[in-house]
Tab-separated table of C-alpha atoms and ligand atoms in Angstrom:
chain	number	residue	atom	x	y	z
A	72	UNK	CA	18.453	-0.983	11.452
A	73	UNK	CA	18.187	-2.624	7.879
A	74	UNK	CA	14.382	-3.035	6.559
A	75	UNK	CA	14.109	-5.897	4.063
A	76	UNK	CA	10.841	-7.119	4.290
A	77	UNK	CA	7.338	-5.990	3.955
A	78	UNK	CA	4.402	-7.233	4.786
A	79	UNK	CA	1.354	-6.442	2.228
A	80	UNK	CA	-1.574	-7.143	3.689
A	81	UNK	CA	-4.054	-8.352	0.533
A	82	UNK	CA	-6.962	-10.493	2.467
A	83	UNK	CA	-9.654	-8.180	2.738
A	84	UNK	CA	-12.616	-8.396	0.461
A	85	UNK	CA	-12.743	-5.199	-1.199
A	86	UNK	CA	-16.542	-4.843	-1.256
A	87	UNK	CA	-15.685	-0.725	-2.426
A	88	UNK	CA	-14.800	-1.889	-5.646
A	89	UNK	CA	-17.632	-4.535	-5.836
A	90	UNK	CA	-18.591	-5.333	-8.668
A	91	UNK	CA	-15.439	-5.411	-10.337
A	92	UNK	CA	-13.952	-7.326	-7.539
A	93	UNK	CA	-16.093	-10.007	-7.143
A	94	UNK	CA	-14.526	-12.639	-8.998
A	95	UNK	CA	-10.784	-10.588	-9.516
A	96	UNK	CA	-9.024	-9.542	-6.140
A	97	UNK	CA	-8.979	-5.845	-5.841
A	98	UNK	CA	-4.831	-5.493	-5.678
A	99	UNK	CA	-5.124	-6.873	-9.516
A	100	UNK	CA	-7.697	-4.377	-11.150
A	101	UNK	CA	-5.364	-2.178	-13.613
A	102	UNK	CA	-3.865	1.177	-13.252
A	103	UNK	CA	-2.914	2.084	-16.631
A	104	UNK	CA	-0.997	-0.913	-17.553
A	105	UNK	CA	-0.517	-2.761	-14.536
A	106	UNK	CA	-2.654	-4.604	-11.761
A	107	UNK	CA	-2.857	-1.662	-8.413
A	108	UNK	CA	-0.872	-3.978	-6.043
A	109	UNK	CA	2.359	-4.038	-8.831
A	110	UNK	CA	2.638	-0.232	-7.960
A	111	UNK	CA	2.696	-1.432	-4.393
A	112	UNK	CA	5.681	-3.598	-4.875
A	113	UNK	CA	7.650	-1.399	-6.988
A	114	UNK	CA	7.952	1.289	-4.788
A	115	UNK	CA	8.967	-1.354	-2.040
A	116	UNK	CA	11.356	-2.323	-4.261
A	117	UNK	CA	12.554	0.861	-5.331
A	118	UNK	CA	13.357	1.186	-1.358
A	119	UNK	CA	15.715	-1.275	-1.441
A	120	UNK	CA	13.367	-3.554	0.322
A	121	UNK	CA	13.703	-7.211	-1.125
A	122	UNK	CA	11.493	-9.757	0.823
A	123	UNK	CA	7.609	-9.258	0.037
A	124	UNK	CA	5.285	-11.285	2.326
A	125	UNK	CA	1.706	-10.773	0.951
A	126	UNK	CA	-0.841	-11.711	3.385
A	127	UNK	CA	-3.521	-13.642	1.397
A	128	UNK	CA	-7.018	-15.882	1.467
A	129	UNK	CA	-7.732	-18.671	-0.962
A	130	UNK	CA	-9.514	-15.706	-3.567
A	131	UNK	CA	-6.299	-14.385	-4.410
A	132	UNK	CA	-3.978	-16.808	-5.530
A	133	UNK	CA	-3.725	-14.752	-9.049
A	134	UNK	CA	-1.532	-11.820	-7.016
A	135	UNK	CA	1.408	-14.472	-6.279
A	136	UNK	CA	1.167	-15.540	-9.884
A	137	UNK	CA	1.372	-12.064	-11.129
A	138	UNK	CA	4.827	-11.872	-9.522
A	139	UNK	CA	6.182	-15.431	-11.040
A	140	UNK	CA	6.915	-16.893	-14.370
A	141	UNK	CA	4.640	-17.978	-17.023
A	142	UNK	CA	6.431	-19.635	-19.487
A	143	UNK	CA	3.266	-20.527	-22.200
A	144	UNK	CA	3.264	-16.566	-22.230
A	145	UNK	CA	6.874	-15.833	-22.098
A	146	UNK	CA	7.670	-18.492	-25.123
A	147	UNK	CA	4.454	-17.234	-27.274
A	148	UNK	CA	6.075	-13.772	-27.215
A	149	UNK	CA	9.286	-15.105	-27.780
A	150	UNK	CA	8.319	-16.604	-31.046
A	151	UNK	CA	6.232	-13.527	-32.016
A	152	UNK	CA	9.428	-11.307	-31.564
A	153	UNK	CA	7.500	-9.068	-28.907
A	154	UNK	CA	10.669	-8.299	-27.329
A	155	UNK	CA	9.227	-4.919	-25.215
A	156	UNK	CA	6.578	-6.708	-23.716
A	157	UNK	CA	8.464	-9.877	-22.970
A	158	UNK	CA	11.341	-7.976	-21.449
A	159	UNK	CA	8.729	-6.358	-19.413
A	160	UNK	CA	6.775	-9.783	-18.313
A	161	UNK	CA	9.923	-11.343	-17.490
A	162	UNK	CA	10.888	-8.312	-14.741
A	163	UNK	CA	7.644	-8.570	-13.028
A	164	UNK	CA	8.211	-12.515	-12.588
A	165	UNK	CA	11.766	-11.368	-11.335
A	166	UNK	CA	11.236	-8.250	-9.560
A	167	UNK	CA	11.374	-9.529	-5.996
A	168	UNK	CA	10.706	-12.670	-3.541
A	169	UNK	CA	6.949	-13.493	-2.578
A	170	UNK	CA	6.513	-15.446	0.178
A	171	UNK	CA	2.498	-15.598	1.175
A	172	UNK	CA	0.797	-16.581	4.700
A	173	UNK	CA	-2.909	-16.948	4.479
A	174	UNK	CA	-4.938	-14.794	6.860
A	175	UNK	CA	-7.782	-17.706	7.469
A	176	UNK	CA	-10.019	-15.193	9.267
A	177	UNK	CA	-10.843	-11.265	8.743
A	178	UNK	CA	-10.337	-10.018	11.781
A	179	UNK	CA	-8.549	-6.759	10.944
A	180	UNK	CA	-5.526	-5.148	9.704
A	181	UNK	CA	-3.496	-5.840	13.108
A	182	UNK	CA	-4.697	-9.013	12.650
A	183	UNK	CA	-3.391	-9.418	8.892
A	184	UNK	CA	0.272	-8.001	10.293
A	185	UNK	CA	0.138	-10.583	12.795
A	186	UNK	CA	-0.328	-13.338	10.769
A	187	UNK	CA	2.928	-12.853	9.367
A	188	UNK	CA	4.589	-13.224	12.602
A	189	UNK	CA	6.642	-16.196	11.735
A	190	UNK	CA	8.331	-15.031	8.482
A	191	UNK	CA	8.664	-11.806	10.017
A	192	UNK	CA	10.885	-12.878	12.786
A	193	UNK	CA	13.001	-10.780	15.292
A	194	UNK	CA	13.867	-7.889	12.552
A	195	UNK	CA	11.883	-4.647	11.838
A	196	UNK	CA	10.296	-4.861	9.051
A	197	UNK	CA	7.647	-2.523	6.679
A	198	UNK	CA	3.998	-2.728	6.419
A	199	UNK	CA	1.886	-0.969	3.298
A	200	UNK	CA	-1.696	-1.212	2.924
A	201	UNK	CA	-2.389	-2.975	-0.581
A	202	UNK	CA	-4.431	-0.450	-2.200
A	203	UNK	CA	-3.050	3.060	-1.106
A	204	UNK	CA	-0.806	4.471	-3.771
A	205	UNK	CA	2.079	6.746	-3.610
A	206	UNK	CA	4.022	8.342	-6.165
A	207	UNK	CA	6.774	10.944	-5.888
A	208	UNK	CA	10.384	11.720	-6.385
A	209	UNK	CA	11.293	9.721	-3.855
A	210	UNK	CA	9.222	6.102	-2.464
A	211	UNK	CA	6.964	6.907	-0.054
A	212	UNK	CA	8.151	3.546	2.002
A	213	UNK	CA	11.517	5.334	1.262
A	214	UNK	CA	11.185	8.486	2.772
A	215	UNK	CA	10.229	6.694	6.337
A	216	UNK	CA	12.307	4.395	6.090
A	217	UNK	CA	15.128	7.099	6.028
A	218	UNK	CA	14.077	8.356	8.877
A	219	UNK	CA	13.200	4.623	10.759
A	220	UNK	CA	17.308	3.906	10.620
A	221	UNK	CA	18.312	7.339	11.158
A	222	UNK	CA	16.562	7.678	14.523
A	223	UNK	CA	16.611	3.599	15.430
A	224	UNK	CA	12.828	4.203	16.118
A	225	UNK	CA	9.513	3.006	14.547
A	226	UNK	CA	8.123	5.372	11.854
A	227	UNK	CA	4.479	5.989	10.269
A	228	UNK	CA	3.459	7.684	7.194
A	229	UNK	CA	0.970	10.212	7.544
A	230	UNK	CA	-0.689	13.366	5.084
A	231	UNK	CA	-3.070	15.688	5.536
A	232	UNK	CA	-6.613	15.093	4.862
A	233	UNK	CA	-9.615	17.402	5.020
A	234	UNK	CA	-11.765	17.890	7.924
A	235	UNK	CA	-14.531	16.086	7.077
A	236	UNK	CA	-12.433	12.692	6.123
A	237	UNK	CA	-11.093	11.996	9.429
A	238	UNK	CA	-13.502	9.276	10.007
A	239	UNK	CA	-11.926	7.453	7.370
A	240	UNK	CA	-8.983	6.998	8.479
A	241	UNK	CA	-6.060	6.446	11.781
A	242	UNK	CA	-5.264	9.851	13.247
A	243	UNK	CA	-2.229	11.243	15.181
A	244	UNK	CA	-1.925	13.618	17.908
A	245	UNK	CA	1.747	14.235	17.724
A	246	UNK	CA	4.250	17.231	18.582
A	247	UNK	CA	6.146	18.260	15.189
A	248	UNK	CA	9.462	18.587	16.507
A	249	UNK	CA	11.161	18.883	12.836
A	250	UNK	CA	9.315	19.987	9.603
A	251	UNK	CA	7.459	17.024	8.794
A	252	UNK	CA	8.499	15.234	11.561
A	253	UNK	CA	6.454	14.083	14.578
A	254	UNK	CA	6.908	12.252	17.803
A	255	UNK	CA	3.432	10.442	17.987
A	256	UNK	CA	1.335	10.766	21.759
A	257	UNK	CA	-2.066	9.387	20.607
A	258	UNK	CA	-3.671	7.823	17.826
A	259	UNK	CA	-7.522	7.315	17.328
A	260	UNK	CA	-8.819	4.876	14.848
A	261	UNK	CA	-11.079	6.394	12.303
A	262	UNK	CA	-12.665	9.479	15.017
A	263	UNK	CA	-16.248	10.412	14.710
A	264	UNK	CA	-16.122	13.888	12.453
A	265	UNK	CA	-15.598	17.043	15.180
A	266	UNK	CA	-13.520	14.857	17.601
A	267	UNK	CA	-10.288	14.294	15.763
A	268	UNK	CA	-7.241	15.287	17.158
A	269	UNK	CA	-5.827	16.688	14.369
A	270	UNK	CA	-6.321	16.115	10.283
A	271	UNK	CA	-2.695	14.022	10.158
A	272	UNK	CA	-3.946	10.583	8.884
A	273	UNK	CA	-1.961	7.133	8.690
A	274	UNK	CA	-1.986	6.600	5.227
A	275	UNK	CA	-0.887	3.424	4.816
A	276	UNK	CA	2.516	2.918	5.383
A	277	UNK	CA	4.387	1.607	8.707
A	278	UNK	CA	8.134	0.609	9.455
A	279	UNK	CA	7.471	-1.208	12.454
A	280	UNK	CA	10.294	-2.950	15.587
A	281	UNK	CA	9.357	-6.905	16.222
A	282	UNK	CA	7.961	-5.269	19.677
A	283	UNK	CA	4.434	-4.483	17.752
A	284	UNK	CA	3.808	-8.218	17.286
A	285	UNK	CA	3.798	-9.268	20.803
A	286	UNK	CA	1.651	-5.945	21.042
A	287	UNK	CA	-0.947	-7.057	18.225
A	288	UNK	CA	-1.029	-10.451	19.823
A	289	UNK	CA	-2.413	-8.943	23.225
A	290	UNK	CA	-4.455	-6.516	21.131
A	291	UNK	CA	-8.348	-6.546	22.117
A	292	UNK	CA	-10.242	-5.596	19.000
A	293	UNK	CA	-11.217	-1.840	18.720
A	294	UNK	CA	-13.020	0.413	16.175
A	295	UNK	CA	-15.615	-2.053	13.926
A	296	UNK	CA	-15.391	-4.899	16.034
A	297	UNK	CA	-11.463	-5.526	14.461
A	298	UNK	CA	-7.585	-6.003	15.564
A	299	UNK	CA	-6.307	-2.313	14.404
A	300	UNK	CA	-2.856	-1.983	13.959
A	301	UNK	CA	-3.548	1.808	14.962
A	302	UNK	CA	-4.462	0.413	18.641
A	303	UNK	CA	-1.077	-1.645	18.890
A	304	UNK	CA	0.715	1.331	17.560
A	305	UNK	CA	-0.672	3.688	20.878
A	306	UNK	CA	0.919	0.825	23.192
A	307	UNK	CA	4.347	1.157	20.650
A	308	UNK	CA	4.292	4.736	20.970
A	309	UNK	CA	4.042	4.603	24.918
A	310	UNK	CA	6.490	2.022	25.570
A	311	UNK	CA	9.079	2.448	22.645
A	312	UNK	CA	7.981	5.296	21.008
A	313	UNK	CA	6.910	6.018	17.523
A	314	UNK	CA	7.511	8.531	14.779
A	315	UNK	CA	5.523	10.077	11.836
A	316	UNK	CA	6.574	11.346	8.931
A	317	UNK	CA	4.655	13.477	6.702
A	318	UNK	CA	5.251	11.851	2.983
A	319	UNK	CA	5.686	13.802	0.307
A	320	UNK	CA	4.016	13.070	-2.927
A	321	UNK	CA	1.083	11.870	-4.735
A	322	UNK	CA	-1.676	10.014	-2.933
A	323	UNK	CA	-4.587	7.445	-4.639
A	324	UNK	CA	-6.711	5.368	-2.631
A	325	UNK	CA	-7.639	2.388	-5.086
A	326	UNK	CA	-10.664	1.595	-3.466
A	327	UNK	CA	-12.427	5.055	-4.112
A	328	UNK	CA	-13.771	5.136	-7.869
A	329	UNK	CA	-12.792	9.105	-8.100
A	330	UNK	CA	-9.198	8.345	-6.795
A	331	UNK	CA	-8.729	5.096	-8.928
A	332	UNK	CA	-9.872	7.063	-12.301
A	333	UNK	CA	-7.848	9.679	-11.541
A	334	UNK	CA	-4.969	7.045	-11.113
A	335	UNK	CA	-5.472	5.723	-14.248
A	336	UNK	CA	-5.360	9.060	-16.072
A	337	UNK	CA	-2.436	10.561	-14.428
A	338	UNK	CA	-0.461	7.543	-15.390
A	339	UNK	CA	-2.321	7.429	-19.089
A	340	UNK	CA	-1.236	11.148	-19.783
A	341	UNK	CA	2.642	10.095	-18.678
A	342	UNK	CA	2.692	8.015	-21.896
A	343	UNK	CA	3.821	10.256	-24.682
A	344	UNK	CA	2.287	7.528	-27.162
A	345	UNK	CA	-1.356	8.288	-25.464
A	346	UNK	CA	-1.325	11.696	-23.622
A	347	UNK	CA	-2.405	13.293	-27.073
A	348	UNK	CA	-5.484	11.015	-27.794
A	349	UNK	CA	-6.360	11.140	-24.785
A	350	UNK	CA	-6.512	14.740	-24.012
A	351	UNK	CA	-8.204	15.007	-26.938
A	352	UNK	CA	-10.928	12.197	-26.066
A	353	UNK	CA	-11.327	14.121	-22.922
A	354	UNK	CA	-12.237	17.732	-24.047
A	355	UNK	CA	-15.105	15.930	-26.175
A	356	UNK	CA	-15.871	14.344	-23.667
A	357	UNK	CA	-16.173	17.452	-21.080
A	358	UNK	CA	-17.975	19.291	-23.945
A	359	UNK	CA	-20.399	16.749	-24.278
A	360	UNK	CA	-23.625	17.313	-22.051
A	361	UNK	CA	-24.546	14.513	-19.799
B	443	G1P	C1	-6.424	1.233	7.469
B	443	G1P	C2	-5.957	1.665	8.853
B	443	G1P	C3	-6.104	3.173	9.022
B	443	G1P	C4	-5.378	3.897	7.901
B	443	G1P	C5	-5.864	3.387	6.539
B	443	G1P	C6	-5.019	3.992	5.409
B	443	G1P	O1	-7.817	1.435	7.393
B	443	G1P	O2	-6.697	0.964	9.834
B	443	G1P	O3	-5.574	3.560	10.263
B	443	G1P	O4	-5.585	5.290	8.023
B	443	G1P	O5	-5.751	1.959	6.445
B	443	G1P	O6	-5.481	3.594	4.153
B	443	G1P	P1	-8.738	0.739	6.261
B	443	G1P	O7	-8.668	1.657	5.062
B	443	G1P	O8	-8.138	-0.599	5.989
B	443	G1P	O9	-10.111	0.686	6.839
């Protein structure tokens, strides 16, 4: 099994970050220094993983121009001598292939995956949800799909969330056979608080067999009226099975102001040429009263 493509679905509206998204998709508000959905594609990238198929709508043409040339910009820097930041401009442009479907309809994440059917093909392939982060000594896409060719078997990413957060998310009922390591038997899209069956949520990122296709394209919509990828996922695990893997690392959810802040400072404090001022900027801040 050889993963090479991955489908980032980048359709949905984003009304969590509204107002800031109204007018610029949601994938392209910054992180530090670059747009959310670039963190995305480097750590797909970073996984060896060379084919990116972003699943659009007409609002977010910028996020395929992000990843491509622009040579007014690239020249202007040329002739100022900004060699850094051109070097830097000209690797995003190169960094891997975009290919984009449109997703004409939102009808759900299942439906998003689905729509990229025909670029997709007959080969497995990775999914990662455009706006959940991951950082960590090793990709997060990386560590399942390790485990996706080792065992020949589909493979989903899941951490451990509080109690009381269940409802936000896909949740497993699995048997941990290895540390880490589960063989999925159930999963329940986004459980009413109290009825979970456990506190392992999807978070985000799938390496999924061509099977789950012909699966979303029977799939009746579920939880919020939608076409969840979690519900086609139950039918994988029962006929083909399906594997979890608990990912090590550092989590963000872009679309949650606390997480995205956060983002941006644990990046910002990375940067020897800022961590000082900004520390600094920060204990006044703290000091300060409200
Ligand atoms: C989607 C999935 C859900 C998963 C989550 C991770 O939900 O449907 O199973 O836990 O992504 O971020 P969404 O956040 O798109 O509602």
């Amino acid at each position: 099994m050889e993963i090479r493509k991955v489908v980032i679905p980048v359709a949905g509206w984003g009304t969590r970050s509204l107002p800031a998204s109204k007018n610029v998709p949601k994938e392209m508000l910054p992180i530090f220094k670059k747009p959310v959905v670039q963190y995305v594609v480097e750590e797909a990238m970073q996984s060896g993983i060379e084919d990116v198929v972003l699943v659009t709508n007409q609002n977010k043409r910028i996020i395929e121009d992000h990843f491509d040339h622009n040579f007014l910009l690239e020249q202007l820097l040329e002739r100022a001598g900004k060699k850094d930041i051109l070097e830097e401009v000209r690797r995003v442009a190169e960094m891997v292939n975009i290919i984009t479907v449109r997703q004409k309809e939102q009808l759900g994440l299942g439906h998003a995956v689905l729509c990229a059917r025909e670029v997709v093909g007959n080969d497995p392939f990775a999914v990662m949800v455009g706006d959940d982060l991951m950082f960590g000594m090793q990709p997060g896409i990386g560590q399942l799909i390790e485990v996706a060719v080792a065992e020949k078997t589909p493979v989903i990413g899941v951490m451990e969330i509080p109690a009381e957060k269940v409802n936000r998310y896909g949740i497993i009922d699995g048997r941990e056979y290895a540390p880490g390591l589960f063989r999925v038997r159930n999963l329940v899209e986004k459980p009413p608080v109290g009825q979970a069956p456990s506190r392992m949520a999807i978070v985000g990122r799938y390496v999924l067999t061509p099977e789950i296709l012909r699966f979303l394209a029977e799939q009746k919509p579920g939880h919020g009226g939608e076409i969840q990828l979690t519900d086609a996922l139950q039918r994988l695990a029962d006929e083909c099975g399906l594997l979890a893997v608990k990912i090590h690392g550092q989590r963000f959810d872009a679309g949650d102001w606390v997480e995205y802040l956060t983002a941006n400072i644990y990046f910002a404090l990375q940067d020897e040429d800022l961590r000082y001022d900004l520390v600094e900027r920060l204990r006044v801040l703290l000091s300060c009263p409200a």
